[in-house]
Amino acid sequence: IVIILMLMHFLTMGINLGESQNMFLYQRAKLGWDVSTHTYHNVFFIVLGLIGTLVMTVLLSKLLKVSDIFLALISTVLTFVSRIIYSIATTTFWFFCGTAVDFTFSVKLLAARSLISKLVPNDLSTMFALMGLFEALAGEKN
């Protein structure tokens, strides 16, 4: 389970870190966006992320008892699909559709932390040290 989590996290963080430097340039060149459209997109992304986190954690995890690894897998697959939509989007509508597909982007790390906390003993320092190492290896920025 830990190896699968690490692979999912490394793959999706690699996507995020690789695209973050070039996202606005792509939006300007391909879609003709200005700074305000980019800002609206960022707000849309954040609000959908909050909604996706609530849906995944409350509805699927707590009410329907879906396992954390399955939630992380769903989130990872949706991230990949959204990036494919981003790459072929030629209009603002389709780019926003790609963002809507990735509404569960924040669930991957939450599910990973939940699973790690279940796998290690109740020693919190060990869990946070392991998660800190995990994030450092993935190159995640806080």
mmCIF file of N, CA and C in Angstrom:
data_model
loop_
_atom_site.group_PDB
_atom_site.id
_atom_site.type_symbol
_atom_site.label_atom_id
_atom_site.label_comp_id
_atom_site.label_asym_id
_atom_site.label_seq_id
_atom_site.Cartn_x
_atom_site.Cartn_y
_atom_site.Cartn_z
ATOM 1 N N ILE A 1 0.831 -1.199 0.000
ATOM 2 C CA ILE A 1 0.000 0.000 0.000
ATOM 3 C C ILE A 1 0.868 1.251 0.000
ATOM 4 N N VAL A 2 1.933 1.244 0.800
ATOM 5 C CA VAL A 2 2.808 2.420 0.879
ATOM 6 C C VAL A 2 3.484 2.673 -0.461
ATOM 7 N N ILE A 3 3.911 1.614 -1.138
ATOM 8 C CA ILE A 3 4.564 1.778 -2.444
ATOM 9 C C ILE A 3 3.589 2.342 -3.467
ATOM 10 N N ILE A 4 2.352 1.841 -3.468
ATOM 11 C CA ILE A 4 1.329 2.370 -4.379
ATOM 12 C C ILE A 4 1.058 3.841 -4.082
ATOM 13 N N LEU A 5 0.949 4.188 -2.799
ATOM 14 C CA LEU A 5 0.743 5.587 -2.419
ATOM 15 C C LEU A 5 1.888 6.466 -2.888
ATOM 16 N N MET A 6 3.109 5.984 -2.694
ATOM 17 C CA MET A 6 4.264 6.778 -3.111
ATOM 18 C C MET A 6 4.271 6.975 -4.619
ATOM 19 N N LEU A 7 3.965 5.935 -5.376
ATOM 20 C CA LEU A 7 3.920 6.065 -6.833
ATOM 21 C C LEU A 7 2.853 7.068 -7.270
ATOM 22 N N MET A 8 1.658 6.956 -6.686
ATOM 23 C CA MET A 8 0.587 7.894 -7.041
ATOM 24 C C MET A 8 0.984 9.327 -6.698
ATOM 25 N N HIS A 9 1.581 9.500 -5.542
ATOM 26 C CA HIS A 9 1.959 10.843 -5.109
ATOM 27 C C HIS A 9 3.076 11.416 -5.979
ATOM 28 N N PHE A 10 4.099 10.618 -6.261
ATOM 29 C CA PHE A 10 5.198 11.092 -7.095
ATOM 30 C C PHE A 10 4.726 11.444 -8.497
ATOM 31 N N LEU A 11 3.871 10.617 -9.075
ATOM 32 C CA LEU A 11 3.376 10.885 -10.425
ATOM 33 C C LEU A 11 2.555 12.165 -10.482
ATOM 34 N N THR A 12 1.640 12.323 -9.549
ATOM 35 C CA THR A 12 0.789 13.513 -9.599
ATOM 36 C C THR A 12 1.548 14.767 -9.182
ATOM 37 N N MET A 13 2.465 14.655 -8.240
ATOM 38 C CA MET A 13 3.247 15.828 -7.868
ATOM 39 C C MET A 13 4.190 16.210 -8.997
ATOM 40 N N GLY A 14 4.695 15.230 -9.713
ATOM 41 C CA GLY A 14 5.525 15.534 -10.877
ATOM 42 C C GLY A 14 4.757 16.309 -11.919
ATOM 43 N N ILE A 15 3.514 15.918 -12.130
ATOM 44 C CA ILE A 15 2.656 16.650 -13.058
ATOM 45 C C ILE A 15 2.453 18.079 -12.566
ATOM 46 N N ASN A 16 2.086 18.222 -11.306
ATOM 47 C CA ASN A 16 1.799 19.551 -10.762
ATOM 48 C C ASN A 16 3.026 20.451 -10.763
ATOM 49 N N LEU A 17 4.158 19.929 -10.343
ATOM 50 C CA LEU A 17 5.367 20.753 -10.307
ATOM 51 C C LEU A 17 5.851 21.103 -11.705
ATOM 52 N N GLY A 18 5.674 20.207 -12.644
ATOM 53 C CA GLY A 18 6.105 20.475 -14.010
ATOM 54 C C GLY A 18 5.244 21.494 -14.727
ATOM 55 N N GLU A 19 3.965 21.499 -14.409
ATOM 56 C CA GLU A 19 3.065 22.405 -15.128
ATOM 57 C C GLU A 19 2.921 23.765 -14.462
ATOM 58 N N SER A 20 3.181 23.848 -13.173
ATOM 59 C CA SER A 20 2.916 25.100 -12.465
ATOM 60 C C SER A 20 3.739 26.267 -13.005
ATOM 61 N N GLN A 21 4.947 25.982 -13.469
ATOM 62 C CA GLN A 21 5.801 27.048 -13.990
ATOM 63 C C GLN A 21 5.322 27.573 -15.344
ATOM 64 N N ASN A 22 4.582 26.757 -16.074
ATOM 65 C CA ASN A 22 4.226 27.106 -17.440
ATOM 66 C C ASN A 22 2.733 27.278 -17.684
ATOM 67 N N MET A 23 1.916 27.126 -16.672
ATOM 68 C CA MET A 23 0.464 27.141 -16.856
ATOM 69 C C MET A 23 -0.017 28.473 -17.447
ATOM 70 N N PHE A 24 0.390 29.578 -16.860
ATOM 71 C CA PHE A 24 -0.090 30.870 -17.361
ATOM 72 C C PHE A 24 0.409 31.134 -18.777
ATOM 73 N N LEU A 25 1.653 30.764 -19.051
ATOM 74 C CA LEU A 25 2.179 30.957 -20.408
ATOM 75 C C LEU A 25 1.383 30.146 -21.427
ATOM 76 N N TYR A 26 1.031 28.920 -21.059
ATOM 77 C CA TYR A 26 0.210 28.072 -21.928
ATOM 78 C C TYR A 26 -1.170 28.704 -22.138
ATOM 79 N N GLN A 27 -1.763 29.193 -21.067
ATOM 80 C CA GLN A 27 -3.095 29.794 -21.161
ATOM 81 C C GLN A 27 -3.067 31.054 -22.034
ATOM 82 N N ARG A 28 -2.023 31.830 -21.929
ATOM 83 C CA ARG A 28 -1.920 33.033 -22.762
ATOM 84 C C ARG A 28 -1.713 32.687 -24.225
ATOM 85 N N ALA A 29 -0.805 31.751 -24.481
ATOM 86 C CA ALA A 29 -0.462 31.422 -25.864
ATOM 87 C C ALA A 29 -1.556 30.618 -26.548
ATOM 88 N N LYS A 30 -2.100 29.629 -25.874
ATOM 89 C CA LYS A 30 -3.053 28.716 -26.500
ATOM 90 C C LYS A 30 -4.482 29.244 -26.460
ATOM 91 N N LEU A 31 -4.852 29.885 -25.340
ATOM 92 C CA LEU A 31 -6.239 30.289 -25.146
ATOM 93 C C LEU A 31 -6.464 31.802 -25.210
ATOM 94 N N GLY A 32 -5.388 32.566 -25.240
ATOM 95 C CA GLY A 32 -5.520 34.015 -25.308
ATOM 96 C C GLY A 32 -5.996 34.651 -24.007
ATOM 97 N N TRP A 33 -5.688 34.041 -22.884
ATOM 98 C CA TRP A 33 -6.140 34.558 -21.598
ATOM 99 C C TRP A 33 -5.310 35.746 -21.163
ATOM 100 N N ASP A 34 -5.930 36.568 -20.307
ATOM 101 C CA ASP A 34 -5.198 37.625 -19.630
ATOM 102 C C ASP A 34 -5.101 37.251 -18.149
ATOM 103 N N VAL A 35 -4.549 38.149 -17.339
ATOM 104 C CA VAL A 35 -4.335 37.854 -15.920
ATOM 105 C C VAL A 35 -5.655 37.649 -15.188
ATOM 106 N N SER A 36 -6.684 38.407 -15.521
ATOM 107 C CA SER A 36 -7.957 38.267 -14.794
ATOM 108 C C SER A 36 -8.621 36.918 -15.084
ATOM 109 N N THR A 37 -8.554 36.429 -16.317
ATOM 110 C CA THR A 37 -9.117 35.109 -16.626
ATOM 111 C C THR A 37 -8.338 34.022 -15.899
ATOM 112 N N HIS A 38 -7.032 34.174 -15.841
ATOM 113 C CA HIS A 38 -6.201 33.226 -15.098
ATOM 114 C C HIS A 38 -6.584 33.229 -13.614
ATOM 115 N N THR A 39 -6.857 34.399 -13.068
ATOM 116 C CA THR A 39 -7.262 34.513 -11.664
ATOM 117 C C THR A 39 -8.617 33.860 -11.434
ATOM 118 N N TYR A 40 -9.564 34.078 -12.334
ATOM 119 C CA TYR A 40 -10.867 33.408 -12.214
ATOM 120 C C TYR A 40 -10.705 31.889 -12.257
ATOM 121 N N HIS A 41 -9.814 31.430 -13.115
ATOM 122 C CA HIS A 41 -9.554 29.992 -13.198
ATOM 123 C C HIS A 41 -8.984 29.469 -11.880
ATOM 124 N N ASN A 42 -8.059 30.198 -11.291
ATOM 125 C CA ASN A 42 -7.475 29.776 -10.018
ATOM 126 C C ASN A 42 -8.527 29.713 -8.907
ATOM 127 N N VAL A 43 -9.399 30.700 -8.862
ATOM 128 C CA VAL A 43 -10.475 30.694 -7.862
ATOM 129 C C VAL A 43 -11.412 29.509 -8.098
ATOM 130 N N PHE A 44 -11.757 29.264 -9.343
ATOM 131 C CA PHE A 44 -12.599 28.122 -9.708
ATOM 132 C C PHE A 44 -11.948 26.815 -9.251
ATOM 133 N N PHE A 45 -10.641 26.682 -9.483
ATOM 134 C CA PHE A 45 -9.881 25.498 -9.090
ATOM 135 C C PHE A 45 -9.916 25.294 -7.570
ATOM 136 N N ILE A 46 -9.721 26.364 -6.818
ATOM 137 C CA ILE A 46 -9.694 26.278 -5.356
ATOM 138 C C ILE A 46 -11.069 25.936 -4.801
ATOM 139 N N VAL A 47 -12.108 26.586 -5.299
ATOM 140 C CA VAL A 47 -13.468 26.316 -4.812
ATOM 141 C C VAL A 47 -13.879 24.884 -5.137
ATOM 142 N N LEU A 48 -13.594 24.439 -6.357
ATOM 143 C CA LEU A 48 -13.907 23.050 -6.702
ATOM 144 C C LEU A 48 -13.109 22.067 -5.857
ATOM 145 N N GLY A 49 -11.875 22.419 -5.515
ATOM 146 C CA GLY A 49 -11.068 21.565 -4.644
ATOM 147 C C GLY A 49 -11.688 21.412 -3.271
ATOM 148 N N LEU A 50 -12.229 22.502 -2.740
ATOM 149 C CA LEU A 50 -12.915 22.431 -1.443
ATOM 150 C C LEU A 50 -14.154 21.554 -1.525
ATOM 151 N N ILE A 51 -14.911 21.730 -2.589
ATOM 152 C CA ILE A 51 -16.122 20.917 -2.774
ATOM 153 C C ILE A 51 -15.739 19.446 -2.949
ATOM 154 N N GLY A 52 -14.725 19.181 -3.750
ATOM 155 C CA GLY A 52 -14.279 17.809 -3.972
ATOM 156 C C GLY A 52 -13.776 17.149 -2.703
ATOM 157 N N THR A 53 -13.055 17.904 -1.886
ATOM 158 C CA THR A 53 -12.578 17.364 -0.618
ATOM 159 C C THR A 53 -13.741 17.013 0.293
ATOM 160 N N LEU A 54 -14.731 17.892 0.350
ATOM 161 C CA LEU A 54 -15.911 17.609 1.180
ATOM 162 C C LEU A 54 -16.661 16.382 0.676
ATOM 163 N N VAL A 55 -16.852 16.298 -0.628
ATOM 164 C CA VAL A 55 -17.573 15.155 -1.200
ATOM 165 C C VAL A 55 -16.826 13.855 -0.929
ATOM 166 N N MET A 56 -15.527 13.870 -1.198
ATOM 167 C CA MET A 56 -14.747 12.640 -1.046
ATOM 168 C C MET A 56 -14.618 12.217 0.416
ATOM 169 N N THR A 57 -14.367 13.162 1.311
ATOM 170 C CA THR A 57 -14.153 12.778 2.700
ATOM 171 C C THR A 57 -15.453 12.497 3.438
ATOM 172 N N VAL A 58 -16.444 13.342 3.248
ATOM 173 C CA VAL A 58 -17.693 13.163 3.992
ATOM 174 C C VAL A 58 -18.560 12.080 3.364
ATOM 175 N N LEU A 59 -18.845 12.213 2.091
ATOM 176 C CA LEU A 59 -19.774 11.288 1.447
ATOM 177 C C LEU A 59 -19.147 9.908 1.224
ATOM 178 N N LEU A 60 -18.026 9.878 0.519
ATOM 179 C CA LEU A 60 -17.450 8.579 0.169
ATOM 180 C C LEU A 60 -16.731 7.908 1.341
ATOM 181 N N SER A 61 -15.900 8.661 2.053
ATOM 182 C CA SER A 61 -15.102 8.049 3.108
ATOM 183 C C SER A 61 -15.913 7.758 4.362
ATOM 184 N N LYS A 62 -16.626 8.744 4.854
ATOM 185 C CA LYS A 62 -17.338 8.571 6.128
ATOM 186 C C LYS A 62 -18.669 7.850 5.977
ATOM 187 N N LEU A 63 -19.485 8.259 5.017
ATOM 188 C CA LEU A 63 -20.823 7.672 4.894
ATOM 189 C C LEU A 63 -20.821 6.336 4.165
ATOM 190 N N LEU A 64 -20.107 6.273 3.037
ATOM 191 C CA LEU A 64 -20.112 5.040 2.240
ATOM 192 C C LEU A 64 -18.953 4.102 2.577
ATOM 193 N N LYS A 65 -18.052 4.540 3.468
ATOM 194 C CA LYS A 65 -16.935 3.718 3.957
ATOM 195 C C LYS A 65 -16.014 3.218 2.831
ATOM 196 N N VAL A 66 -15.769 4.077 1.840
ATOM 197 C CA VAL A 66 -14.832 3.752 0.768
ATOM 198 C C VAL A 66 -13.415 3.857 1.348
ATOM 199 N N SER A 67 -12.546 2.920 1.006
ATOM 200 C CA SER A 67 -11.198 2.902 1.579
ATOM 201 C C SER A 67 -10.375 4.094 1.092
ATOM 202 N N ASP A 68 -9.391 4.463 1.910
ATOM 203 C CA ASP A 68 -8.546 5.606 1.587
ATOM 204 C C ASP A 68 -7.713 5.373 0.337
ATOM 205 N N ILE A 69 -7.248 4.159 0.145
ATOM 206 C CA ILE A 69 -6.436 3.875 -1.044
ATOM 207 C C ILE A 69 -7.274 4.026 -2.311
ATOM 208 N N PHE A 70 -8.542 3.652 -2.243
ATOM 209 C CA PHE A 70 -9.427 3.809 -3.397
ATOM 210 C C PHE A 70 -9.706 5.290 -3.660
ATOM 211 N N LEU A 71 -9.857 6.091 -2.598
ATOM 212 C CA LEU A 71 -10.035 7.536 -2.777
ATOM 213 C C LEU A 71 -8.808 8.157 -3.432
ATOM 214 N N ALA A 72 -7.625 7.745 -2.991
ATOM 215 C CA ALA A 72 -6.392 8.262 -3.590
ATOM 216 C C ALA A 72 -6.283 7.835 -5.049
ATOM 217 N N LEU A 73 -6.686 6.621 -5.345
ATOM 218 C CA LEU A 73 -6.651 6.130 -6.724
ATOM 219 C C LEU A 73 -7.616 6.914 -7.616
ATOM 220 N N ILE A 74 -8.823 7.158 -7.136
ATOM 221 C CA ILE A 74 -9.801 7.958 -7.890
ATOM 222 C C ILE A 74 -9.235 9.341 -8.167
ATOM 223 N N SER A 75 -8.673 9.960 -7.146
ATOM 224 C CA SER A 75 -8.121 11.305 -7.294
ATOM 225 C C SER A 75 -6.957 11.328 -8.284
ATOM 226 N N THR A 76 -6.110 10.324 -8.239
ATOM 227 C CA THR A 76 -4.981 10.249 -9.165
ATOM 228 C C THR A 76 -5.447 10.090 -10.604
ATOM 229 N N VAL A 77 -6.400 9.213 -10.820
ATOM 230 C CA VAL A 77 -6.924 8.991 -12.176
ATOM 231 C C VAL A 77 -7.578 10.273 -12.704
ATOM 232 N N LEU A 78 -8.347 10.953 -11.860
ATOM 233 C CA LEU A 78 -8.983 12.204 -12.290
ATOM 234 C C LEU A 78 -7.953 13.274 -12.618
ATOM 235 N N THR A 79 -6.839 13.306 -11.886
ATOM 236 C CA THR A 79 -5.774 14.261 -12.200
ATOM 237 C C THR A 79 -5.190 13.976 -13.579
ATOM 238 N N PHE A 80 -4.924 12.712 -13.880
ATOM 239 C CA PHE A 80 -4.398 12.357 -15.198
ATOM 240 C C PHE A 80 -5.383 12.718 -16.309
ATOM 241 N N VAL A 81 -6.649 12.415 -16.113
ATOM 242 C CA VAL A 81 -7.662 12.724 -17.130
ATOM 243 C C VAL A 81 -7.753 14.230 -17.341
ATOM 244 N N SER A 82 -7.708 14.985 -16.255
ATOM 245 C CA SER A 82 -7.804 16.445 -16.399
ATOM 246 C C SER A 82 -6.625 17.007 -17.177
ATOM 247 N N ARG A 83 -5.438 16.448 -16.968
ATOM 248 C CA ARG A 83 -4.269 16.945 -17.695
ATOM 249 C C ARG A 83 -4.335 16.605 -19.173
ATOM 250 N N ILE A 84 -4.966 15.500 -19.508
ATOM 251 C CA ILE A 84 -5.179 15.177 -20.923
ATOM 252 C C ILE A 84 -6.139 16.193 -21.533
ATOM 253 N N ILE A 85 -7.206 16.523 -20.803
ATOM 254 C CA ILE A 85 -8.151 17.534 -21.288
ATOM 255 C C ILE A 85 -7.450 18.878 -21.440
ATOM 256 N N TYR A 86 -6.610 19.248 -20.461
ATOM 257 C CA TYR A 86 -5.841 20.494 -20.572
ATOM 258 C C TYR A 86 -5.020 20.510 -21.852
ATOM 259 N N SER A 87 -4.373 19.408 -22.150
ATOM 260 C CA SER A 87 -3.447 19.393 -23.282
ATOM 261 C C SER A 87 -4.149 19.492 -24.631
ATOM 262 N N ILE A 88 -5.416 19.077 -24.711
ATOM 263 C CA ILE A 88 -6.125 19.152 -25.992
ATOM 264 C C ILE A 88 -7.145 20.281 -26.032
ATOM 265 N N ALA A 89 -7.287 21.014 -24.923
ATOM 266 C CA ALA A 89 -8.267 22.107 -24.866
ATOM 267 C C ALA A 89 -7.848 23.241 -25.797
ATOM 268 N N THR A 90 -8.793 23.680 -26.600
ATOM 269 C CA THR A 90 -8.534 24.810 -27.491
ATOM 270 C C THR A 90 -9.425 25.995 -27.166
ATOM 271 N N THR A 91 -10.334 25.820 -26.223
ATOM 272 C CA THR A 91 -11.209 26.914 -25.796
ATOM 273 C C THR A 91 -11.204 27.011 -24.276
ATOM 274 N N THR A 92 -11.622 28.158 -23.789
ATOM 275 C CA THR A 92 -11.708 28.378 -22.350
ATOM 276 C C THR A 92 -12.669 27.389 -21.705
ATOM 277 N N PHE A 93 -13.775 27.102 -22.362
ATOM 278 C CA PHE A 93 -14.755 26.163 -21.819
ATOM 279 C C PHE A 93 -14.120 24.811 -21.535
ATOM 280 N N TRP A 94 -13.360 24.278 -22.486
ATOM 281 C CA TRP A 94 -12.759 22.960 -22.296
ATOM 282 C C TRP A 94 -11.659 22.979 -21.255
ATOM 283 N N PHE A 95 -10.959 24.101 -21.135
ATOM 284 C CA PHE A 95 -9.935 24.193 -20.099
ATOM 285 C C PHE A 95 -10.584 24.181 -18.715
ATOM 286 N N PHE A 96 -11.694 24.887 -18.571
ATOM 287 C CA PHE A 96 -12.424 24.861 -17.302
ATOM 288 C C PHE A 96 -13.019 23.473 -17.055
ATOM 289 N N CYS A 97 -13.400 22.766 -18.099
ATOM 290 C CA CYS A 97 -13.884 21.378 -17.944
ATOM 291 C C CYS A 97 -12.766 20.490 -17.395
ATOM 292 N N GLY A 98 -11.561 20.683 -17.882
ATOM 293 C CA GLY A 98 -10.424 19.928 -17.352
ATOM 294 C C GLY A 98 -10.210 20.202 -15.877
ATOM 295 N N THR A 99 -10.387 21.441 -15.488
ATOM 296 C CA THR A 99 -10.276 21.793 -14.073
ATOM 297 C C THR A 99 -11.382 21.138 -13.261
ATOM 298 N N ALA A 100 -12.588 21.103 -13.808
ATOM 299 C CA ALA A 100 -13.716 20.489 -13.097
ATOM 300 C C ALA A 100 -13.499 18.998 -12.886
ATOM 301 N N VAL A 101 -12.835 18.335 -13.823
ATOM 302 C CA VAL A 101 -12.563 16.904 -13.679
ATOM 303 C C VAL A 101 -11.622 16.659 -12.500
ATOM 304 N N ASP A 102 -10.706 17.572 -12.256
ATOM 305 C CA ASP A 102 -9.714 17.405 -11.186
ATOM 306 C C ASP A 102 -10.192 18.022 -9.866
ATOM 307 N N PHE A 103 -11.474 17.919 -9.576
ATOM 308 C CA PHE A 103 -12.011 18.540 -8.359
ATOM 309 C C PHE A 103 -11.581 17.821 -7.081
ATOM 310 N N THR A 104 -10.936 16.680 -7.196
ATOM 311 C CA THR A 104 -10.495 15.934 -6.013
ATOM 312 C C THR A 104 -8.986 16.008 -5.807
ATOM 313 N N PHE A 105 -8.337 17.029 -6.340
ATOM 314 C CA PHE A 105 -6.881 17.098 -6.317
ATOM 315 C C PHE A 105 -6.286 17.038 -4.914
ATOM 316 N N SER A 106 -6.954 17.561 -3.921
ATOM 317 C CA SER A 106 -6.380 17.611 -2.570
ATOM 318 C C SER A 106 -6.593 16.332 -1.781
ATOM 319 N N VAL A 107 -7.371 15.405 -2.299
ATOM 320 C CA VAL A 107 -7.689 14.185 -1.560
ATOM 321 C C VAL A 107 -6.507 13.222 -1.526
ATOM 322 N N LYS A 108 -5.623 13.288 -2.525
ATOM 323 C CA LYS A 108 -4.496 12.358 -2.576
ATOM 324 C C LYS A 108 -3.643 12.433 -1.315
ATOM 325 N N LEU A 109 -3.260 13.623 -0.932
ATOM 326 C CA LEU A 109 -2.408 13.773 0.241
ATOM 327 C C LEU A 109 -3.168 13.453 1.523
ATOM 328 N N LEU A 110 -4.432 13.821 1.595
ATOM 329 C CA LEU A 110 -5.229 13.482 2.779
ATOM 330 C C LEU A 110 -5.354 11.973 2.947
ATOM 331 N N ALA A 111 -5.607 11.272 1.861
ATOM 332 C CA ALA A 111 -5.720 9.812 1.925
ATOM 333 C C ALA A 111 -4.379 9.190 2.291
ATOM 334 N N ALA A 112 -3.295 9.724 1.754
ATOM 335 C CA ALA A 112 -1.976 9.194 2.083
ATOM 336 C C ALA A 112 -1.677 9.371 3.561
ATOM 337 N N ARG A 113 -1.966 10.532 4.096
ATOM 338 C CA ARG A 113 -1.746 10.761 5.535
ATOM 339 C C ARG A 113 -2.615 9.844 6.375
ATOM 340 N N SER A 114 -3.832 9.640 5.962
ATOM 341 C CA SER A 114 -4.730 8.759 6.700
ATOM 342 C C SER A 114 -4.216 7.328 6.703
ATOM 343 N N LEU A 115 -3.789 6.851 5.538
ATOM 344 C CA LEU A 115 -3.267 5.485 5.453
ATOM 345 C C LEU A 115 -1.974 5.323 6.244
ATOM 346 N N ILE A 116 -1.084 6.292 6.154
ATOM 347 C CA ILE A 116 0.177 6.212 6.890
ATOM 348 C C ILE A 116 -0.091 6.195 8.386
ATOM 349 N N SER A 117 -1.052 7.007 8.837
ATOM 350 C CA SER A 117 -1.355 7.029 10.273
ATOM 351 C C SER A 117 -1.907 5.689 10.753
ATOM 352 N N LYS A 118 -2.532 4.929 9.858
ATOM 353 C CA LYS A 118 -3.043 3.608 10.217
ATOM 354 C C LYS A 118 -1.957 2.543 10.166
ATOM 355 N N LEU A 119 -0.914 2.750 9.357
ATOM 356 C CA LEU A 119 0.132 1.752 9.187
ATOM 357 C C LEU A 119 1.234 1.837 10.238
ATOM 358 N N VAL A 120 1.520 3.028 10.706
ATOM 359 C CA VAL A 120 2.584 3.183 11.700
ATOM 360 C C VAL A 120 1.980 3.130 13.097
ATOM 361 N N PRO A 121 2.804 2.827 14.106
ATOM 362 C CA PRO A 121 2.288 2.857 15.479
ATOM 363 C C PRO A 121 1.804 4.258 15.840
ATOM 364 N N ASN A 122 1.159 4.367 16.947
ATOM 365 C CA ASN A 122 0.543 5.634 17.336
ATOM 366 C C ASN A 122 1.541 6.727 17.693
ATOM 367 N N ASP A 123 2.783 6.493 17.484
ATOM 368 C CA ASP A 123 3.807 7.490 17.756
ATOM 369 C C ASP A 123 3.729 8.585 16.694
ATOM 370 N N LEU A 124 3.206 9.740 17.071
ATOM 371 C CA LEU A 124 2.994 10.820 16.103
ATOM 372 C C LEU A 124 4.293 11.331 15.501
ATOM 373 N N SER A 125 5.351 11.334 16.272
ATOM 374 C CA SER A 125 6.603 11.852 15.709
ATOM 375 C C SER A 125 7.090 10.969 14.558
ATOM 376 N N THR A 126 6.881 9.673 14.659
ATOM 377 C CA THR A 126 7.269 8.777 13.575
ATOM 378 C C THR A 126 6.427 9.036 12.338
ATOM 379 N N MET A 127 5.121 9.214 12.539
ATOM 380 C CA MET A 127 4.233 9.455 11.403
ATOM 381 C C MET A 127 4.592 10.754 10.690
ATOM 382 N N PHE A 128 4.787 11.830 11.464
ATOM 383 C CA PHE A 128 5.083 13.108 10.825
ATOM 384 C C PHE A 128 6.473 13.128 10.208
ATOM 385 N N ALA A 129 7.410 12.392 10.802
ATOM 386 C CA ALA A 129 8.736 12.290 10.190
ATOM 387 C C ALA A 129 8.637 11.558 8.853
ATOM 388 N N LEU A 130 7.869 10.497 8.822
ATOM 389 C CA LEU A 130 7.680 9.745 7.583
ATOM 390 C C LEU A 130 6.986 10.599 6.528
ATOM 391 N N MET A 131 5.955 11.337 6.911
ATOM 392 C CA MET A 131 5.252 12.196 5.947
ATOM 393 C C MET A 131 6.140 13.343 5.481
ATOM 394 N N GLY A 132 6.952 13.893 6.381
ATOM 395 C CA GLY A 132 7.879 14.949 5.984
ATOM 396 C C GLY A 132 8.895 14.448 4.974
ATOM 397 N N LEU A 133 9.394 13.240 5.201
ATOM 398 C CA LEU A 133 10.320 12.624 4.251
ATOM 399 C C LEU A 133 9.639 12.377 2.914
ATOM 400 N N PHE A 134 8.417 11.889 2.976
ATOM 401 C CA PHE A 134 7.609 11.613 1.788
ATOM 402 C C PHE A 134 7.411 12.888 0.965
ATOM 403 N N GLU A 135 7.050 13.980 1.635
ATOM 404 C CA GLU A 135 6.842 15.250 0.929
ATOM 405 C C GLU A 135 8.145 15.817 0.390
ATOM 406 N N ALA A 136 9.229 15.683 1.159
ATOM 407 C CA ALA A 136 10.522 16.194 0.698
ATOM 408 C C ALA A 136 10.993 15.439 -0.540
ATOM 409 N N LEU A 137 10.815 14.131 -0.555
ATOM 410 C CA LEU A 137 11.211 13.346 -1.728
ATOM 411 C C LEU A 137 10.377 13.683 -2.951
ATOM 412 N N ALA A 138 9.116 14.010 -2.723
ATOM 413 C CA ALA A 138 8.234 14.335 -3.842
ATOM 414 C C ALA A 138 8.441 15.766 -4.336
ATOM 415 N N GLY A 139 9.118 16.580 -3.541
ATOM 416 C CA GLY A 139 9.380 17.960 -3.941
ATOM 417 C C GLY A 139 8.191 18.862 -3.754
ATOM 418 N N GLU A 140 7.288 18.519 -2.841
ATOM 419 C CA GLU A 140 6.078 19.317 -2.643
ATOM 420 C C GLU A 140 6.409 20.612 -1.932
ATOM 421 N N LYS A 141 5.801 21.689 -2.398
ATOM 422 C CA LYS A 141 5.982 23.003 -1.787
ATOM 423 C C LYS A 141 4.771 23.321 -0.930
ATOM 424 N N ASN A 142 5.001 23.795 0.274
ATOM 425 C CA ASN A 142 3.893 24.195 1.160
ATOM 426 C C ASN A 142 3.739 25.680 1.183
#
